[in-house]
Amino acid sequence: MTLIDPIPAQRTIGVQLAASSSDFPTQTHGLLCEIKEDGFRVRAVLDDHHRVQILLGRELTDRTGQLPYLEQTLKALLPPNTVLDGELTDPACGFAGVSAVMGSRLTHMPDPGGELHLVVFDVLAWAATPLHDHPQSVRSHHVDTLPQAPTLRRVRRLPPTRAAYEQAIAAGEEGVVLKHPDHPYRATRNAWVKVKPTSTHDAVVLDILHGSGRNTGRPQTLVVDLLDPSGAPSGRTIRASGLSDQEKDLAHSWIGQVVEIQSNGTTSTGLPRHPRFLRLRSDRSARPSSPRTSTPTAPAATGAWVRNYAACGTAKLARILAELEAGEGDAVDRIHSKGGDLQLNLQRAREAARAKGLL
């Protein structure tokens, strides 16, 4: 009798979740401490015939076949009847890159060598031996013995100390997950705690993006320019979501006003991570921008700088497009530094992606 035949039976084991905290606990002795990856939750299942199933998110949605290079890696390195729990990440583009691929924005994933990585942090079964009832320490030991490849990585661990946590945040990590070593794998939030910093940023509203479906014609997302320490617009533009229904009805009048944005710390580029609207700052206004002393790159014939997207390779273009769609990342920073228009660059990047068969 096999452990996971048929494969869909694995959905009967719920997804272990974590409680949330914005401050590192004082009592952490004996806990396991792991880097919190910024991506999509994935369960990878191999049955006794070495078939692979990729189950995405808390709902364990079947996305088998969307990541063929990862599935081939799992077949090559892991024994049958094995179940892994982990995070699908994009080292180049971060969450935006994973979202672009798994959101089916691309119909063809370039570079089968692997843009996305599976970072494994738990093993629910190994070679037909069930492990989900075993303590976390036993399952984590199995993680430590996993073979690695460019697209298959083990979770990174840290000492369970505030100093190690603060160093990780300073290095641009999203946060950490603390795990009790004696608990089995259960679909609860009792044994894991994710610790992520929250920070706030003042910004001036530049534009309002409208939603679709039931939100058609209603404000959905704010396009904002972060204010520098002097209170002047910095030229670093991001998109902030999180408007309530009541706020959506009021947001039309917010252009030019200052809002407070909350985020889970900052990315390696210094931009807010997962920015969301917190409140309207009716008590303050943005100062005029200081004159720039540097001369921007000469604009294109359209009047604004536009990157030559047709010259980009498919893998690079896919990464750039993911950042432009998300409104954050190195590609967005470069457009701002060159005096370019984000929407125009997004349009040109999409045109190049269609020409290369990516959309």
Short mmCIF file of C-alpha atoms in Angstrom, two decimals:
data_model
loop_
_atom_site.label_atom_id
_atom_site.label_comp_id
_atom_site.label_asym_id
_atom_site.label_seq_id
_atom_site.Cartn_x
_atom_site.Cartn_y
_atom_site.Cartn_z
CA MET A 1 0.00 0.00 0.00
CA THR A 2 1.49 3.33 -1.00
CA LEU A 3 1.39 6.51 1.02
CA ILE A 4 0.03 8.85 -1.64
CA ASP A 5 -1.82 6.91 -4.29
CA PRO A 6 -3.79 8.65 -5.65
CA ILE A 7 -1.92 11.96 -5.32
CA PRO A 8 -5.01 14.11 -4.60
CA ALA A 9 -5.28 12.34 -1.23
CA GLN A 10 -2.53 14.70 -0.05
CA ARG A 11 -5.08 17.47 0.05
CA THR A 12 -6.60 15.81 3.12
CA ILE A 13 -3.56 17.05 5.08
CA GLY A 14 -4.21 20.76 5.67
CA VAL A 15 -1.60 23.48 5.33
CA GLN A 16 0.31 24.43 8.48
CA LEU A 17 0.04 28.20 8.98
CA ALA A 18 1.79 30.66 11.28
CA ALA A 19 0.63 33.26 13.74
CA SER A 20 1.88 36.78 12.99
CA SER A 21 3.93 39.19 15.06
CA SER A 22 5.63 42.50 14.29
CA ASP A 23 8.05 42.20 17.21
CA PHE A 24 10.61 39.51 17.98
CA PRO A 25 9.56 37.50 21.09
CA THR A 26 11.60 37.65 24.27
CA GLN A 27 11.45 33.89 24.96
CA THR A 28 12.90 32.00 21.99
CA HIS A 29 15.33 29.54 23.58
CA GLY A 30 15.06 26.13 21.94
CA LEU A 31 12.97 27.33 19.01
CA LEU A 32 13.94 26.83 15.38
CA CYS A 33 14.40 30.07 13.45
CA GLU A 34 14.12 30.18 9.64
CA ILE A 35 14.23 32.93 7.04
CA LYS A 36 10.74 33.91 5.84
CA GLU A 37 10.84 33.70 2.05
CA ASP A 38 8.79 36.14 -0.03
CA GLY A 39 6.88 34.01 -2.53
CA PHE A 40 4.02 31.55 -3.00
CA ARG A 41 3.35 28.56 -0.74
CA VAL A 42 3.78 25.26 -2.59
CA ARG A 43 3.32 21.59 -1.72
CA ALA A 44 5.24 19.25 -4.02
CA VAL A 45 4.05 15.63 -4.15
CA LEU A 46 5.72 12.62 -5.79
CA ASP A 47 3.72 9.39 -5.96
CA ASP A 48 4.95 5.80 -6.22
CA HIS A 49 5.11 6.11 -10.02
CA HIS A 50 7.28 9.24 -9.68
CA ARG A 51 4.51 11.46 -10.97
CA VAL A 52 4.78 15.01 -9.64
CA GLN A 53 1.96 17.25 -8.52
CA ILE A 54 2.41 20.92 -7.65
CA LEU A 55 -0.23 22.25 -5.24
CA LEU A 56 -0.33 26.01 -4.73
CA GLY A 57 -1.32 28.06 -1.70
CA ARG A 58 -3.51 27.35 1.30
CA GLU A 59 -6.20 25.88 -0.95
CA LEU A 60 -3.70 23.47 -2.54
CA THR A 61 -4.74 24.47 -6.06
CA ASP A 62 -3.36 22.09 -8.67
CA ARG A 63 -0.76 23.88 -10.85
CA THR A 64 0.96 20.77 -12.17
CA GLY A 65 2.66 21.34 -15.52
CA GLN A 66 3.21 25.07 -15.07
CA LEU A 67 6.79 24.61 -13.81
CA PRO A 68 8.20 21.73 -15.88
CA TYR A 69 11.83 22.44 -15.03
CA LEU A 70 11.07 22.21 -11.29
CA GLU A 71 9.08 19.02 -11.75
CA GLN A 72 12.00 17.45 -13.62
CA THR A 73 14.36 18.45 -10.80
CA LEU A 74 12.10 16.85 -8.20
CA LYS A 75 11.90 13.62 -10.21
CA ALA A 76 15.67 13.51 -10.61
CA LEU A 77 16.59 14.18 -6.98
CA LEU A 78 13.82 12.80 -4.78
CA PRO A 79 12.49 9.29 -4.11
CA PRO A 80 8.89 8.29 -4.90
CA ASN A 81 6.23 8.81 -2.24
CA THR A 82 7.71 12.07 -0.97
CA VAL A 83 5.88 15.25 0.02
CA LEU A 84 7.58 18.63 0.48
CA ASP A 85 6.27 21.91 1.86
CA GLY A 86 7.96 25.12 0.81
CA GLU A 87 7.92 28.54 -0.82
CA LEU A 88 8.21 29.26 -4.53
CA THR A 89 10.56 32.24 -4.89
CA ASP A 90 12.19 34.38 -7.58
CA PRO A 91 15.70 35.48 -6.50
CA ALA A 92 15.87 38.04 -9.32
CA CYS A 93 12.46 39.73 -9.07
CA GLY A 94 11.15 38.74 -5.67
CA PHE A 95 7.43 38.37 -5.11
CA ALA A 96 6.60 40.25 -8.32
CA GLY A 97 8.36 37.61 -10.42
CA VAL A 98 6.53 34.72 -8.78
CA SER A 99 3.22 36.53 -9.09
CA ALA A 100 3.76 37.19 -12.80
CA VAL A 101 4.41 33.52 -13.56
CA MET A 102 1.93 31.82 -11.24
CA GLY A 103 -0.73 34.39 -12.07
CA SER A 104 -0.62 33.03 -15.65
CA ARG A 105 0.44 36.39 -17.04
CA LEU A 106 3.05 34.59 -19.12
CA THR A 107 1.92 31.82 -21.43
CA HIS A 108 5.48 30.59 -21.90
CA MET A 109 8.06 30.48 -19.15
CA PRO A 110 11.47 31.40 -20.58
CA ASP A 111 14.74 29.79 -19.58
CA PRO A 112 13.84 26.28 -18.40
CA GLY A 113 17.04 26.45 -16.33
CA GLY A 114 14.76 27.92 -13.71
CA GLU A 115 13.70 31.46 -12.90
CA LEU A 116 11.75 30.25 -9.87
CA HIS A 117 13.18 28.28 -6.96
CA LEU A 118 11.43 26.01 -4.48
CA VAL A 119 12.77 26.69 -0.98
CA VAL A 120 11.81 23.67 1.17
CA PHE A 121 11.10 24.18 4.87
CA ASP A 122 9.21 20.98 5.74
CA VAL A 123 8.98 17.32 4.71
CA LEU A 124 5.60 15.64 5.26
CA ALA A 125 6.63 12.27 3.82
CA TRP A 126 9.88 10.72 2.66
CA ALA A 127 10.16 7.56 0.56
CA ALA A 128 6.73 6.26 1.70
CA THR A 129 7.38 7.09 5.37
CA PRO A 130 4.76 9.53 6.74
CA LEU A 131 6.36 12.33 8.75
CA HIS A 132 3.56 14.81 9.40
CA ASP A 133 2.88 13.27 12.84
CA HIS A 134 6.56 13.48 13.80
CA PRO A 135 7.99 16.43 15.76
CA GLN A 136 9.18 19.50 13.87
CA SER A 137 12.78 18.70 14.82
CA VAL A 138 12.58 15.36 12.99
CA ARG A 139 11.02 16.90 9.91
CA SER A 140 13.55 19.73 9.91
CA HIS A 141 16.36 17.16 10.03
CA HIS A 142 14.96 15.67 6.82
CA VAL A 143 15.01 19.14 5.27
CA ASP A 144 18.69 19.44 6.19
CA THR A 145 19.50 16.23 4.30
CA LEU A 146 17.65 17.15 1.10
CA PRO A 147 19.74 17.26 -2.07
CA GLN A 148 19.97 20.72 -3.59
CA ALA A 149 19.94 22.08 -7.13
CA PRO A 150 19.65 25.55 -8.69
CA THR A 151 15.86 25.29 -8.50
CA LEU A 152 15.61 23.32 -5.24
CA ARG A 153 16.94 24.85 -2.01
CA ARG A 154 16.74 24.20 1.72
CA VAL A 155 15.41 26.93 3.97
CA ARG A 156 18.06 29.11 5.61
CA ARG A 157 18.25 28.99 9.40
CA LEU A 158 19.42 31.51 11.97
CA PRO A 159 20.09 31.49 15.71
CA PRO A 160 16.77 32.28 17.48
CA THR A 161 18.02 35.66 18.71
CA ARG A 162 16.90 39.25 18.21
CA ALA A 163 20.37 40.19 16.95
CA ALA A 164 20.22 37.57 14.19
CA TYR A 165 16.69 38.67 13.29
CA GLU A 166 17.69 42.34 13.06
CA GLN A 167 20.69 41.47 10.89
CA ALA A 168 18.40 39.54 8.53
CA ILE A 169 15.98 42.47 8.26
CA ALA A 170 18.87 44.88 7.65
CA ALA A 171 20.02 42.59 4.83
CA GLY A 172 16.63 42.92 3.12
CA GLU A 173 14.90 39.73 4.27
CA GLU A 174 11.13 39.81 4.75
CA GLY A 175 11.26 38.29 8.23
CA VAL A 176 11.71 35.00 10.08
CA VAL A 177 9.54 32.07 11.15
CA LEU A 178 9.95 30.63 14.65
CA LYS A 179 8.95 26.98 15.08
CA HIS A 180 8.41 24.82 18.14
CA PRO A 181 10.64 21.73 17.77
CA ASP A 182 8.23 19.29 19.45
CA HIS A 183 5.04 19.93 17.49
CA PRO A 184 3.68 17.75 14.66
CA TYR A 185 2.49 19.22 11.34
CA ARG A 186 -1.07 20.47 11.79
CA ALA A 187 -3.36 22.89 9.93
CA THR A 188 -3.26 25.37 12.82
CA ARG A 189 -1.27 28.46 13.82
CA ASN A 190 -0.14 27.09 17.19
CA ALA A 191 3.41 25.94 16.46
CA TRP A 192 4.78 28.56 14.05
CA VAL A 193 5.12 32.34 14.43
CA LYS A 194 6.19 34.58 11.56
CA VAL A 195 7.91 37.77 12.65
CA LYS A 196 7.92 40.60 10.11
CA PRO A 197 8.61 44.26 10.81
CA THR A 198 6.02 46.85 9.91
CA SER A 199 6.97 50.36 8.89
CA THR A 200 5.10 53.41 7.69
CA HIS A 201 5.92 55.90 4.94
CA ASP A 202 4.37 59.19 3.93
CA ALA A 203 3.66 59.64 0.23
CA VAL A 204 1.78 61.96 -2.10
CA VAL A 205 -0.96 60.51 -4.32
CA LEU A 206 -0.16 60.84 -8.03
CA ASP A 207 -2.90 58.74 -9.60
CA ILE A 208 -5.79 56.40 -8.90
CA LEU A 209 -6.07 53.01 -10.63
CA HIS A 210 -9.56 51.57 -10.99
CA GLY A 211 -10.59 48.00 -10.35
CA SER A 212 -12.42 45.38 -12.34
CA GLY A 213 -15.38 43.08 -11.70
CA ARG A 214 -17.48 44.39 -8.83
CA ASN A 215 -14.98 47.26 -8.47
CA THR A 216 -15.24 48.42 -12.08
CA GLY A 217 -15.11 52.21 -12.13
CA ARG A 218 -14.10 52.41 -8.46
CA PRO A 219 -10.65 53.31 -7.13
CA GLN A 220 -8.69 50.17 -6.33
CA THR A 221 -5.01 51.13 -6.07
CA LEU A 222 -3.14 54.34 -5.27
CA VAL A 223 -0.08 55.36 -7.27
CA VAL A 224 2.04 57.34 -4.83
CA ASP A 225 5.40 59.10 -4.71
CA LEU A 226 7.29 58.47 -1.48
CA LEU A 227 8.31 61.61 0.40
CA ASP A 228 11.95 62.13 1.33
CA PRO A 229 13.00 63.13 4.89
CA SER A 230 12.40 66.80 4.06
CA GLY A 231 8.83 66.05 3.04
CA ALA A 232 9.39 66.53 -0.69
CA PRO A 233 8.50 63.94 -3.36
CA SER A 234 11.47 61.61 -3.89
CA GLY A 235 10.61 60.35 -7.39
CA ARG A 236 10.30 56.79 -6.04
CA THR A 237 6.85 55.70 -7.15
CA ILE A 238 4.96 52.67 -5.84
CA ARG A 239 1.44 51.28 -5.89
CA ALA A 240 -0.46 50.84 -2.64
CA SER A 241 -3.54 48.65 -2.24
CA GLY A 242 -5.72 47.94 0.79
CA LEU A 243 -8.53 50.48 0.36
CA SER A 244 -11.74 49.67 2.21
CA ASP A 245 -15.09 50.00 0.41
CA GLN A 246 -15.69 53.32 2.14
CA GLU A 247 -12.22 54.60 1.22
CA LYS A 248 -12.73 53.60 -2.42
CA ASP A 249 -15.73 55.94 -2.54
CA LEU A 250 -13.59 58.82 -1.23
CA ALA A 251 -10.27 58.25 -3.01
CA HIS A 252 -11.21 60.18 -6.19
CA SER A 253 -10.43 63.42 -4.34
CA TRP A 254 -7.07 62.33 -2.94
CA ILE A 255 -4.76 63.19 -5.85
CA GLY A 256 -2.12 65.60 -4.56
CA GLN A 257 -2.81 64.75 -0.93
CA VAL A 258 -0.45 63.02 1.49
CA VAL A 259 -1.26 59.50 2.68
CA GLU A 260 0.43 57.12 5.10
CA ILE A 261 1.49 53.77 3.65
CA GLN A 262 2.20 50.70 5.78
CA SER A 263 4.57 47.96 4.63
CA ASN A 264 6.39 44.86 5.81
CA GLY A 265 9.73 46.62 5.99
CA THR A 266 11.63 47.40 2.79
CA THR A 267 13.06 45.41 -0.10
CA SER A 268 16.74 45.23 -1.03
CA THR A 269 16.13 48.23 -3.33
CA GLY A 270 14.87 50.31 -0.42
CA LEU A 271 11.23 50.34 -1.53
CA PRO A 272 8.37 49.39 0.83
CA ARG A 273 7.55 45.68 0.77
CA HIS A 274 3.85 44.89 0.12
CA PRO A 275 2.71 48.53 0.54
CA ARG A 276 -0.88 49.15 1.58
CA PHE A 277 -2.89 52.25 2.39
CA LEU A 278 -3.14 53.06 6.09
CA ARG A 279 -4.71 56.52 6.36
CA LEU A 280 -5.08 59.95 4.82
CA ARG A 281 -2.66 62.52 6.29
CA SER A 282 -4.92 65.57 6.24
CA ASP A 283 -2.57 67.19 8.75
CA ARG A 284 0.27 67.66 6.28
CA SER A 285 1.07 68.42 2.65
CA ALA A 286 4.03 67.59 0.42
CA ARG A 287 6.80 70.15 0.01
CA PRO A 288 7.85 71.14 -3.52
CA SER A 289 10.58 68.96 -4.99
CA SER A 290 14.14 70.28 -4.80
CA PRO A 291 15.74 71.16 -8.15
CA ARG A 292 17.82 68.29 -9.51
CA THR A 293 21.50 68.98 -9.94
CA SER A 294 22.15 66.03 -12.24
CA THR A 295 21.23 65.96 -15.92
CA PRO A 296 18.95 63.08 -16.84
CA THR A 297 19.59 60.85 -19.79
CA ALA A 298 18.29 62.32 -23.04
CA PRO A 299 14.66 61.32 -23.54
CA ALA A 300 13.43 59.24 -26.40
CA ALA A 301 11.53 60.71 -29.32
CA THR A 302 8.27 60.23 -27.40
CA GLY A 303 9.44 62.81 -24.85
CA ALA A 304 10.31 60.30 -22.13
CA TRP A 305 13.07 57.73 -21.71
CA VAL A 306 12.08 54.27 -22.92
CA ARG A 307 14.20 51.16 -22.57
CA ASN A 308 14.99 49.04 -25.64
CA TYR A 309 12.95 46.02 -24.59
CA ALA A 310 13.25 44.31 -27.97
CA ALA A 311 16.97 43.85 -27.31
CA CYS A 312 16.38 42.02 -24.01
CA GLY A 313 16.59 38.24 -23.85
CA THR A 314 13.39 36.42 -22.97
CA ALA A 315 14.39 35.64 -19.38
CA LYS A 316 15.50 39.21 -18.71
CA LEU A 317 12.39 40.65 -20.35
CA ALA A 318 10.16 38.41 -18.22
CA ARG A 319 11.87 39.65 -15.05
CA ILE A 320 11.60 43.30 -16.13
CA LEU A 321 7.94 42.92 -17.07
CA ALA A 322 7.17 41.38 -13.68
CA GLU A 323 8.72 44.38 -11.92
CA LEU A 324 6.91 46.89 -14.12
CA GLU A 325 3.59 45.13 -13.52
CA ALA A 326 4.18 45.26 -9.76
CA GLY A 327 5.43 48.85 -9.86
CA GLU A 328 8.57 48.10 -7.86
CA GLY A 329 12.08 46.78 -8.31
CA ASP A 330 15.31 47.72 -10.07
CA ALA A 331 13.61 48.19 -13.45
CA VAL A 332 11.16 50.70 -11.97
CA ASP A 333 13.95 52.52 -10.12
CA ARG A 334 15.91 52.83 -13.36
CA ILE A 335 12.95 54.33 -15.21
CA HIS A 336 12.52 56.95 -12.51
CA SER A 337 16.25 57.76 -12.47
CA LYS A 338 16.20 58.26 -16.25
CA GLY A 339 13.16 60.52 -16.15
CA GLY A 340 11.04 57.93 -17.92
CA ASP A 341 7.32 57.27 -17.82
CA LEU A 342 6.38 54.02 -16.08
CA GLN A 343 3.17 53.41 -18.03
CA LEU A 344 4.86 54.02 -21.38
CA ASN A 345 7.66 51.62 -20.48
CA LEU A 346 5.12 49.04 -19.34
CA GLN A 347 3.32 49.36 -22.67
CA ARG A 348 6.55 48.91 -24.64
CA ALA A 349 7.63 45.98 -22.48
CA ARG A 350 4.31 44.24 -23.10
CA GLU A 351 4.66 44.81 -26.85
CA ALA A 352 8.13 43.23 -26.78
CA ALA A 353 6.85 40.34 -24.65
CA ARG A 354 4.07 39.64 -27.16
CA ALA A 355 6.56 39.71 -30.02
CA LYS A 356 8.71 37.13 -28.21
CA GLY A 357 5.72 34.91 -27.44
CA LEU A 358 5.70 35.57 -23.69
CA LEU A 359 2.14 36.95 -23.57
#
